[in-house]
Coordinates of C-alpha atoms and ligand atoms in Angstrom, one line a residue:
M255 CA -4.5 11.6 -21.8
G256 CA -1.1 13.1 -22.7
H257 CA -1.9 16.8 -22.5
D258 CA 0.9 18.8 -24.0
M259 CA 2.1 20.7 -21.2
S260 CA 5.0 22.3 -23.2
L261 CA 2.5 24.8 -24.7
S262 CA 2.8 28.1 -23.0
S263 CA -0.3 28.9 -20.9
A264 CA -0.7 32.1 -22.9
S265 CA -1.3 30.2 -26.0
K266 CA -3.7 28.0 -24.2
T267 CA -5.7 30.9 -23.0
E268 CA -5.9 32.2 -26.5
T269 CA -7.3 29.0 -27.9
A270 CA -9.8 29.0 -25.0
S271 CA -11.9 32.0 -26.2
Q272 CA -12.3 30.4 -29.6
K273 CA -13.8 27.3 -28.2
D274 CA -17.6 26.7 -28.0
A275 CA -19.2 26.7 -24.6
N276 CA -20.0 23.3 -23.1
M277 CA -23.1 22.0 -24.8
Q278 CA -24.5 20.4 -21.6
W279 CA -24.1 23.5 -19.2
G280 CA -22.8 26.3 -21.4
G281 CA -26.0 28.3 -21.6
R282 CA -24.7 31.3 -19.8
F283 CA -21.2 31.1 -21.2
A284 CA -19.9 33.0 -24.2
G285 CA -16.7 31.0 -24.7
G286 CA -15.4 27.6 -23.8
P287 CA -12.8 26.7 -21.1
S288 CA -9.1 27.0 -21.6
E289 CA -7.2 23.8 -22.4
I290 CA -5.8 23.8 -18.9
M291 CA -9.2 24.2 -17.4
Q292 CA -10.5 21.3 -19.6
A293 CA -7.5 19.2 -18.6
I294 CA -7.9 19.7 -14.9
N295 CA -11.7 19.4 -15.0
A296 CA -12.3 16.4 -17.3
S297 CA -12.7 13.0 -15.7
I298 CA -13.7 11.0 -18.8
S299 CA -10.2 9.4 -19.1
F300 CA -11.0 7.4 -15.9
D301 CA -14.6 7.7 -15.1
K302 CA -15.6 6.0 -18.4
A303 CA -15.1 2.9 -16.3
L304 CA -18.5 3.7 -14.8
W305 CA -20.4 3.5 -18.2
K306 CA -22.3 0.4 -17.3
Q307 CA -23.4 1.7 -13.9
D308 CA -24.3 5.1 -15.6
I309 CA -26.6 3.5 -18.1
A310 CA -28.2 1.3 -15.5
G311 CA -28.9 4.4 -13.3
S312 CA -30.3 6.3 -16.3
L313 CA -32.5 3.3 -17.4
A314 CA -33.9 3.1 -13.9
H315 CA -34.4 6.9 -13.7
A316 CA -36.2 7.0 -17.0
A317 CA -38.5 4.0 -16.1
M318 CA -39.4 5.9 -12.9
L319 CA -40.0 9.1 -14.7
A320 CA -42.4 7.4 -17.0
H321 CA -44.1 5.5 -14.2
V322 CA -45.0 8.6 -12.3
G323 CA -45.9 10.5 -15.5
I324 CA -43.1 13.0 -15.7
I325 CA -42.1 11.8 -19.1
S326 CA -44.2 9.9 -21.7
K327 CA -44.0 6.2 -22.2
D328 CA -42.8 6.9 -25.8
D329 CA -39.9 9.0 -24.5
E330 CA -39.0 6.3 -22.1
T331 CA -38.9 3.7 -24.9
A332 CA -36.8 6.0 -27.0
I333 CA -34.4 6.6 -24.1
R334 CA -34.2 2.9 -23.3
N335 CA -33.4 2.0 -26.8
G336 CA -31.0 4.8 -27.2
L337 CA -29.1 3.9 -24.0
T338 CA -29.1 0.2 -25.0
A339 CA -27.6 1.2 -28.4
I340 CA -25.0 3.4 -26.7
G341 CA -24.0 0.6 -24.3
Q342 CA -23.5 -1.7 -27.3
D343 CA -21.3 0.9 -28.9
I344 CA -19.2 1.4 -25.8
E345 CA -18.8 -2.4 -25.4
A346 CA -17.7 -2.8 -29.0
G347 CA -15.2 0.1 -28.7
R348 CA -17.1 2.2 -31.2
F349 CA -18.0 5.1 -28.8
E350 CA -15.8 8.1 -29.0
F351 CA -15.3 9.6 -25.7
S352 CA -15.0 13.4 -25.7
E353 CA -12.9 15.3 -23.2
A354 CA -14.9 18.5 -23.9
L355 CA -17.9 16.7 -22.5
E356 CA -16.0 16.2 -19.2
D357 CA -17.3 13.0 -17.8
I358 CA -19.1 9.8 -18.5
H359 CA -22.5 11.3 -17.5
M360 CA -22.4 14.1 -20.1
N361 CA -20.7 11.9 -22.7
I362 CA -23.6 9.5 -22.6
E363 CA -26.3 12.0 -22.1
A364 CA -25.1 14.1 -25.1
R365 CA -24.8 11.0 -27.3
L366 CA -28.3 10.1 -26.4
S367 CA -29.7 13.5 -27.4
D368 CA -27.8 13.2 -30.7
R369 CA -29.3 9.8 -31.3
I370 CA -33.0 10.4 -30.2
G371 CA -33.4 14.2 -30.0
E372 CA -36.0 15.8 -27.6
A373 CA -36.6 12.7 -25.5
G374 CA -32.8 12.4 -24.7
K375 CA -33.0 16.0 -23.4
R376 CA -35.7 15.1 -20.9
L377 CA -33.7 12.4 -19.2
H378 CA -32.0 14.8 -16.8
T379 CA -35.2 15.9 -15.3
A380 CA -35.4 15.5 -11.5
R381 CA -31.7 14.5 -11.2
S382 CA -28.3 16.0 -11.2
R383 CA -24.8 14.8 -12.0
N384 CA -24.3 14.9 -8.2
D385 CA -26.8 12.2 -7.3
Q386 CA -26.0 10.5 -10.6
V387 CA -22.3 10.1 -9.8
A388 CA -23.0 9.1 -6.2
T389 CA -25.3 6.3 -7.6
D390 CA -22.9 5.2 -10.3
F391 CA -20.0 5.0 -7.8
R392 CA -21.9 3.0 -5.3
L393 CA -23.0 0.6 -8.0
W394 CA -19.4 0.2 -9.1
V395 CA -18.1 -0.3 -5.6
R396 CA -20.8 -2.8 -4.9
D397 CA -19.8 -4.9 -8.0
A398 CA -16.1 -4.5 -7.0
I399 CA -16.9 -5.9 -3.5
D400 CA -18.6 -8.9 -5.0
G401 CA -15.7 -9.5 -7.3
V402 CA -13.0 -9.2 -4.6
D403 CA -15.2 -11.3 -2.2
Q404 CA -15.2 -14.2 -4.7
Q405 CA -11.4 -14.0 -5.0
V406 CA -10.9 -14.0 -1.3
A407 CA -13.1 -17.0 -1.0
S408 CA -11.2 -18.8 -3.6
L409 CA -7.9 -18.1 -1.8
M410 CA -9.4 -19.4 1.5
R411 CA -10.3 -22.5 -0.4
A412 CA -6.8 -23.0 -1.6
L413 CA -5.3 -22.4 1.9
A414 CA -7.7 -24.7 3.6
R415 CA -7.1 -27.5 1.0
R416 CA -3.3 -27.1 1.5
A417 CA -3.8 -27.0 5.2
E418 CA -5.7 -30.3 5.1
E419 CA -2.9 -31.8 3.2
H420 CA -0.3 -30.6 5.8
A421 CA -2.4 -30.9 8.9
A422 CA 0.1 -33.2 10.6
D423 CA 3.4 -31.8 9.1
P424 CA 5.5 -30.1 11.7
M425 CA 7.1 -26.8 11.2
P426 CA 8.9 -24.4 13.6
G427 CA 6.4 -21.8 15.0
F428 CA 8.1 -18.4 15.5
T429 CA 7.7 -15.4 17.7
H430 CA 10.1 -12.6 17.0
L431 CA 11.2 -14.8 13.9
Q432 CA 13.0 -17.0 16.6
T433 CA 12.0 -20.6 16.9
A434 CA 9.4 -20.7 19.6
Q435 CA 7.3 -23.9 19.6
P436 CA 6.5 -26.5 17.0
V437 CA 3.3 -26.1 15.1
T438 CA 1.9 -27.7 11.9
F439 CA 2.3 -26.2 8.6
G440 CA -1.5 -26.7 8.2
H441 CA -2.1 -24.7 11.4
H442 CA 0.0 -21.9 10.0
L443 CA -1.9 -21.8 6.8
M444 CA -5.2 -21.8 8.6
A445 CA -4.3 -18.7 10.4
Y446 CA -4.6 -16.9 7.1
V447 CA -8.0 -18.5 6.4
E448 CA -9.2 -16.8 9.7
M449 CA -7.7 -13.4 8.7
L450 CA -9.3 -13.6 5.2
A451 CA -12.7 -14.6 6.7
R452 CA -12.7 -11.4 8.7
D453 CA -11.7 -9.5 5.6
R454 CA -14.8 -10.9 3.9
G455 CA -16.8 -9.9 6.9
R456 CA -15.6 -6.3 6.6
L457 CA -16.4 -6.3 2.9
A458 CA -19.9 -7.6 3.5
D459 CA -20.5 -5.0 6.2
T460 CA -19.3 -2.3 3.8
R461 CA -21.7 -3.6 1.1
K462 CA -24.6 -3.6 3.5
R463 CA -24.1 -0.1 4.5
L464 CA -23.5 1.3 1.0
N465 CA -26.6 -0.4 -0.4
E466 CA -28.9 2.7 -0.3
C467 CA -29.7 4.7 -3.4
P468 CA -28.8 8.4 -3.6
L469 CA -30.6 8.9 -6.9
G470 CA -33.3 11.5 -6.6
S471 CA -31.3 13.6 -4.1
A472 CA -30.8 15.8 -7.3
A473 CA -28.1 18.5 -6.9
L474 CA -28.3 18.7 -3.1
A475 CA -31.9 19.6 -2.0
G476 CA -34.1 17.0 -3.5
T477 CA -36.5 17.9 -6.3
S478 CA -39.9 19.4 -6.7
F479 CA -40.9 16.7 -9.1
P480 CA -43.2 13.8 -7.8
I481 CA -40.4 11.1 -8.1
D482 CA -40.6 7.6 -6.7
R483 CA -37.2 7.0 -5.1
S484 CA -38.1 3.6 -3.8
M485 CA -38.8 2.5 -7.3
T486 CA -35.4 3.5 -8.7
A487 CA -33.7 2.1 -5.5
G488 CA -35.5 -1.2 -6.1
L489 CA -34.7 -1.3 -9.9
L490 CA -31.0 -0.8 -9.1
G491 CA -30.9 -3.5 -6.4
F492 CA -30.5 -1.1 -3.4
D493 CA -32.2 -1.9 -0.2
R494 CA -33.9 1.6 0.0
P495 CA -33.3 5.2 -0.9
T496 CA -30.8 7.3 1.2
A497 CA -32.6 9.5 3.8
N498 CA -30.9 12.9 3.5
S499 CA -30.3 14.6 0.1
L500 CA -27.3 16.6 1.4
D501 CA -25.6 13.6 2.8
S502 CA -26.3 11.6 -0.3
V503 CA -24.4 13.7 -2.7
S504 CA -21.6 14.7 -0.4
D505 CA -20.3 11.6 1.4
R506 CA -18.0 9.0 0.0
D507 CA -17.7 7.0 3.2
F508 CA -18.8 3.9 1.4
A509 CA -15.7 4.1 -0.8
L510 CA -13.5 4.8 2.2
E511 CA -14.9 1.8 4.1
Y512 CA -14.2 -0.3 1.0
L513 CA -10.6 1.0 0.8
S514 CA -10.2 0.4 4.5
A515 CA -11.4 -3.2 4.2
L516 CA -9.0 -3.6 1.1
S517 CA -6.1 -2.0 3.0
I518 CA -6.4 -4.4 5.9
M519 CA -6.8 -7.3 3.5
A520 CA -3.7 -6.2 1.7
M521 CA -1.9 -6.0 5.0
H522 CA -2.8 -9.6 5.5
L523 CA -1.8 -10.6 2.0
S524 CA 1.5 -8.8 2.4
R525 CA 2.3 -10.8 5.6
L526 CA 1.6 -14.0 3.7
A527 CA 3.7 -12.8 0.8
E528 CA 6.5 -11.9 3.2
E529 CA 6.4 -15.4 4.7
I530 CA 6.4 -17.0 1.3
V531 CA 9.5 -14.9 0.6
I532 CA 11.2 -16.1 3.8
W533 CA 9.9 -19.7 3.3
C534 CA 11.4 -20.1 -0.2
S535 CA 14.7 -18.4 0.6
S536 CA 17.5 -21.1 0.5
P537 CA 18.5 -20.9 4.2
F538 CA 14.8 -21.7 5.0
S539 CA 13.8 -23.9 2.1
F540 CA 10.3 -24.7 3.6
I541 CA 8.6 -24.4 0.3
R542 CA 9.4 -24.3 -3.4
L543 CA 7.2 -22.1 -5.6
S544 CA 6.3 -23.4 -9.0
D545 CA 8.0 -22.2 -12.1
A546 CA 4.8 -20.4 -13.1
F547 CA 5.2 -18.1 -10.0
T548 CA 9.0 -17.7 -10.0
T549 CA 11.3 -15.6 -12.1
G550 CA 15.0 -16.1 -12.8
S551 CA 17.9 -13.7 -12.5
S552 CA 19.5 -12.2 -15.6
I553 CA 23.0 -12.7 -14.1
M554 CA 22.8 -15.5 -11.4
P555 CA 21.6 -18.7 -13.2
Q556 CA 20.9 -20.6 -9.9
K557 CA 18.4 -17.9 -8.7
R558 CA 14.6 -18.5 -8.4
N559 CA 13.1 -15.2 -7.3
P560 CA 9.7 -14.9 -5.6
D561 CA 8.9 -11.7 -7.5
A562 CA 5.1 -12.3 -7.3
A563 CA 5.3 -12.5 -3.6
E564 CA 7.5 -9.5 -3.3
L565 CA 5.0 -7.5 -5.6
V566 CA 2.0 -8.5 -3.5
R567 CA 4.0 -7.3 -0.5
A568 CA 4.6 -4.0 -2.3
K569 CA 1.1 -3.4 -3.8
T570 CA -0.1 -2.9 -0.3
G571 CA 1.5 0.4 -0.5
R572 CA -0.8 1.4 -3.5
I573 CA -3.8 0.2 -1.7
T574 CA -3.1 1.8 1.7
G575 CA -2.1 4.9 -0.3
S576 CA -5.4 5.0 -2.0
L577 CA -7.2 5.0 1.4
V578 CA -5.0 7.9 2.6
S579 CA -5.4 9.7 -0.6
L580 CA -9.2 9.7 -0.5
L581 CA -9.3 10.4 3.2
T582 CA -7.2 13.5 2.4
V583 CA -9.5 14.6 -0.4
M584 CA -12.6 14.3 1.8
K585 CA -11.3 15.8 5.1
G586 CA -12.6 19.5 5.5
L587 CA -15.0 19.6 2.6
P588 CA -18.0 21.6 3.4
L589 CA -21.4 20.1 2.5
A590 CA -22.6 19.3 -0.2
Y591 CA -20.9 18.3 -3.4
A592 CA -17.5 19.9 -4.4
K593 CA -15.5 19.0 -7.4
D594 CA -12.8 17.8 -5.2
M595 CA -14.8 14.6 -4.9
Q596 CA -14.1 13.8 -8.6
E597 CA -10.8 12.6 -7.2
D598 CA -12.6 9.8 -5.4
K599 CA -12.4 7.4 -8.4
E600 CA -8.9 6.8 -9.4
P601 CA -7.8 5.6 -5.9
V602 CA -10.7 3.2 -5.8
F603 CA -10.0 1.9 -9.3
A604 CA -6.2 1.5 -8.6
A605 CA -6.7 -0.1 -5.2
T606 CA -9.2 -2.6 -6.8
D607 CA -6.8 -3.4 -9.6
A608 CA -4.0 -4.0 -7.1
A609 CA -6.1 -6.1 -4.8
T610 CA -7.5 -8.2 -7.7
L611 CA -4.0 -9.0 -9.0
S612 CA -2.5 -9.7 -5.5
L613 CA -5.3 -12.1 -4.7
A614 CA -4.9 -13.9 -7.9
A615 CA -1.1 -14.1 -7.4
C616 CA -1.5 -15.5 -3.8
D617 CA -4.1 -17.9 -5.0
G618 CA -1.7 -19.2 -7.7
M619 CA 1.3 -19.4 -5.4
I620 CA -0.6 -21.3 -2.7
R621 CA -2.1 -23.7 -5.0
D622 CA 1.2 -24.5 -6.8
M623 CA 3.8 -24.4 -4.0
T624 CA 5.5 -27.6 -2.9
A625 CA 6.1 -28.0 0.9
N626 CA 9.5 -29.3 2.0
T627 CA 8.1 -31.2 4.9
K628 CA 11.5 -32.8 5.8
Q629 CA 13.2 -29.5 6.1
M630 CA 10.4 -28.0 8.2
R631 CA 10.4 -31.1 10.4
A632 CA 14.1 -30.9 11.0
L633 CA 13.9 -27.3 12.0
A634 CA 10.8 -27.7 14.0
G635 CA 12.9 -29.4 16.8
S636 CA 15.8 -27.1 16.6
G637 CA 16.3 -24.1 19.0
Y638 CA 15.0 -25.9 22.1
S639 CA 11.5 -25.6 20.8
T640 CA 10.0 -28.1 23.2
A641 CA 11.4 -26.3 26.3
T642 CA 7.8 -25.1 27.2
D643 CA 6.8 -28.8 27.1
I644 CA 9.4 -29.5 30.0
A645 CA 8.0 -26.6 32.0
D646 CA 4.5 -27.8 31.5
W647 CA 5.5 -31.4 32.5
L648 CA 7.0 -30.1 35.7
V649 CA 3.8 -28.2 36.4
R650 CA 1.5 -31.1 35.5
V651 CA 3.4 -34.1 37.0
L652 CA 5.4 -32.6 39.9
K653 CA 3.0 -29.7 40.7
V654 CA 5.9 -27.2 40.5
P655 CA 4.6 -23.6 40.2
F656 CA 4.9 -22.5 36.6
R657 CA 7.4 -19.7 37.3
T658 CA 9.6 -22.1 39.2
A659 CA 9.4 -24.7 36.3
H660 CA 10.3 -21.9 33.9
H661 CA 13.6 -21.4 35.8
V662 CA 14.4 -25.1 36.0
T663 CA 13.8 -25.5 32.3
G664 CA 16.0 -22.4 31.6
R665 CA 18.8 -24.1 33.4
L666 CA 18.3 -27.3 31.5
V667 CA 18.4 -25.4 28.2
A668 CA 21.5 -23.6 29.3
K669 CA 23.1 -27.0 30.1
A670 CA 22.1 -28.5 26.7
E671 CA 23.4 -25.4 25.0
E672 CA 26.8 -25.6 26.8
K673 CA 27.1 -29.3 25.7
G674 CA 25.9 -28.4 22.2
V675 CA 23.1 -31.0 22.3
D676 CA 19.3 -31.2 22.1
L677 CA 17.3 -31.2 25.3
A678 CA 16.3 -34.9 24.6
D679 CA 20.1 -35.7 24.7
L680 CA 20.5 -34.6 28.3
S681 CA 20.8 -37.7 30.6
L682 CA 18.2 -38.3 33.4
A683 CA 21.1 -37.6 36.0
E684 CA 21.8 -34.3 34.4
M685 CA 18.1 -33.4 34.5
Q686 CA 17.8 -34.6 38.1
A687 CA 20.7 -32.4 39.0
E688 CA 18.4 -29.4 38.4
E689 CA 15.1 -31.0 39.7
P690 CA 15.5 -34.3 41.6
G691 CA 11.7 -35.3 41.0
I692 CA 12.3 -35.6 37.2
T693 CA 11.6 -39.2 35.9
D694 CA 12.1 -40.9 32.6
D695 CA 8.6 -40.0 31.6
I696 CA 9.8 -36.4 30.8
Y697 CA 11.4 -37.7 27.6
S698 CA 7.9 -38.5 26.3
V699 CA 7.1 -34.8 25.9
L700 CA 10.4 -33.8 24.3
T701 CA 9.6 -34.9 20.8
V702 CA 8.2 -32.4 18.3
E703 CA 5.3 -34.8 17.5
A704 CA 4.4 -35.2 21.3
S705 CA 4.6 -31.5 21.6
I706 CA 2.2 -30.8 18.7
A707 CA -0.2 -33.7 19.7
S708 CA -0.6 -32.3 23.2
R709 CA -1.8 -28.9 22.0
T710 CA -5.4 -29.9 21.8
S711 CA -6.8 -26.7 23.4
E712 CA -9.4 -25.0 21.3
G713 CA -7.6 -23.3 18.4
G714 CA -4.4 -25.1 19.3
T715 CA -2.0 -26.7 16.7
A716 CA -2.8 -30.4 17.4
S717 CA -3.3 -32.2 14.1
T718 CA -6.7 -33.3 14.9
N719 CA -7.8 -29.6 15.5
V720 CA -6.2 -28.5 12.2
L721 CA -7.7 -31.3 10.2
R722 CA -11.2 -30.5 11.7
E723 CA -10.8 -26.8 10.9
A724 CA -9.5 -27.3 7.4
R725 CA -12.4 -29.5 6.5
K726 CA -15.0 -27.3 8.2
W727 CA -13.8 -24.4 6.2
Q728 CA -13.6 -26.3 2.8
E729 CA -17.2 -27.4 3.4
A730 CA -18.4 -23.9 4.3
L731 CA -16.6 -22.4 1.3
A732 CA -18.0 -25.0 -1.2
A733 CA -21.5 -24.2 0.0
D734 CA -20.7 -20.6 -0.8
A735 CA -20.8 -21.1 -4.6
P736 CA -18.8 -18.7 -6.7
S737 CA -22.0 -16.9 -7.9
T738 CA -23.3 -15.9 -4.5
S739 CA -22.8 -12.4 -3.3
A740 CA -20.8 -10.9 -0.5
N741 CA -23.9 -10.9 1.7
S742 CA -23.4 -14.6 2.3
A743 CA -19.7 -14.3 3.4
A744 CA -19.1 -17.6 5.2
Q745 CA -18.4 -17.1 8.9
Ligands
LIG271 N1 -17.6 14.2 -12.8 C1 -18.1 14.6 -11.7 C2 -17.6 13.7 -10.5 O1 -17.1 12.8 -10.7 C3 -19.6 14.4 -11.7 C4 -20.4 15.4 -10.8 C5 -20.2 16.7 -11.3 N2 -21.0 17.7 -10.6 C6 -20.9 19.0 -10.6 N3 -21.7 19.7 -9.8 N4 -20.0 19.6 -11.4 O2 -17.7 14.2 -9.4

């Protein structure tokens, strides 16, 4: 908003007394707020993002007021036409938001009264800004959940498609970022599909719990007017009205749940992003990002930098920061509403922007990347990655206890390391020196392909498993058409 903080506070205090009292609540005030008061108090600079939800809430409230006879049908018609026109003005950028009117609720209500007079002044009967903002914000978060959910589904589709393509392409699997056992690239990508599916589940749970309507709780105690809360809840697509008026106006746990779900999702995205950074580094060279998702260096002409992935990794900080910020605002607040809660919106808006951009960037990177399957295959067999397969062979064929087999294999690895060769390059005599029962058959499990093909246990990396999973998910996600809501999160 660019408040000029270079003004001395003395001069600000002077201007204050010359100001008019707030036209919405200033009945008992002789003068207006100081500029500093206005600057710290006003939320219009950011809560104007709630305009659609605010109008929707007011339309439902007015319809209900008319239905139960608290206002006349004519007043309701005037309110509806007035709010519709205001919505069109805001949409077209013709609406001038006023900081003196503090927030989106009073900006819209004041303009309505300007336009339609008396009827507009009846709209605030049997409600308060406290239940109004709680309703608007739930509606906004609900929409945000639906938007994010669709993006997550799209990223899952992209991952599953690439996984199907690479269901049989070996890559080194890591633990401690040390080569552990061969896996397929498809299997690795499908791991993220599972994570994102749980993220969708968390968003869907959040949506279910938030879908109760606070409208009609009024300031904190409910109202003496004979309102119909089920009607407003229904008109706004809520499952039911909230049960306790104090709780309704004073909790923001729905926003916190949303931010928690986003934070966990962002953590997943940052891990994917980090892997992309590693994979496209030249020593690894597992993938190449498209030009569309790469930047150059202003000094080193050879560089292709994965800036988008790095920024996805970094934006996690904003999202997690938003969660911590709102948790800190809410902790220790006595019931019911306190103005602290006005600080609930910016973290939610910021986290949503960051999540939306991060999901789009991941989607683009995954769709466009080229896998260097040769390089991955070459490294999949390095670092004695099939050592576990030798141990398993000793257990399966010679019935050696696993712990003993582990030791024998360890000695074989040491021998290979000493000679500077792969396990498959050790002669049968060298192997038998460690375990006389070993036969030629052991060489059949030493290849990367055999190792992968043998991992057929449920959830294992065998290509047949990966292919089945990748196809299953693509089918499930295709059925989950882009227009469906988070409620139908594919499981
Ligand atoms: N702008 C306020 C907010 O976002 C609206 C509610 C104001 N309520 C009040 N009692 N001052 O929290």
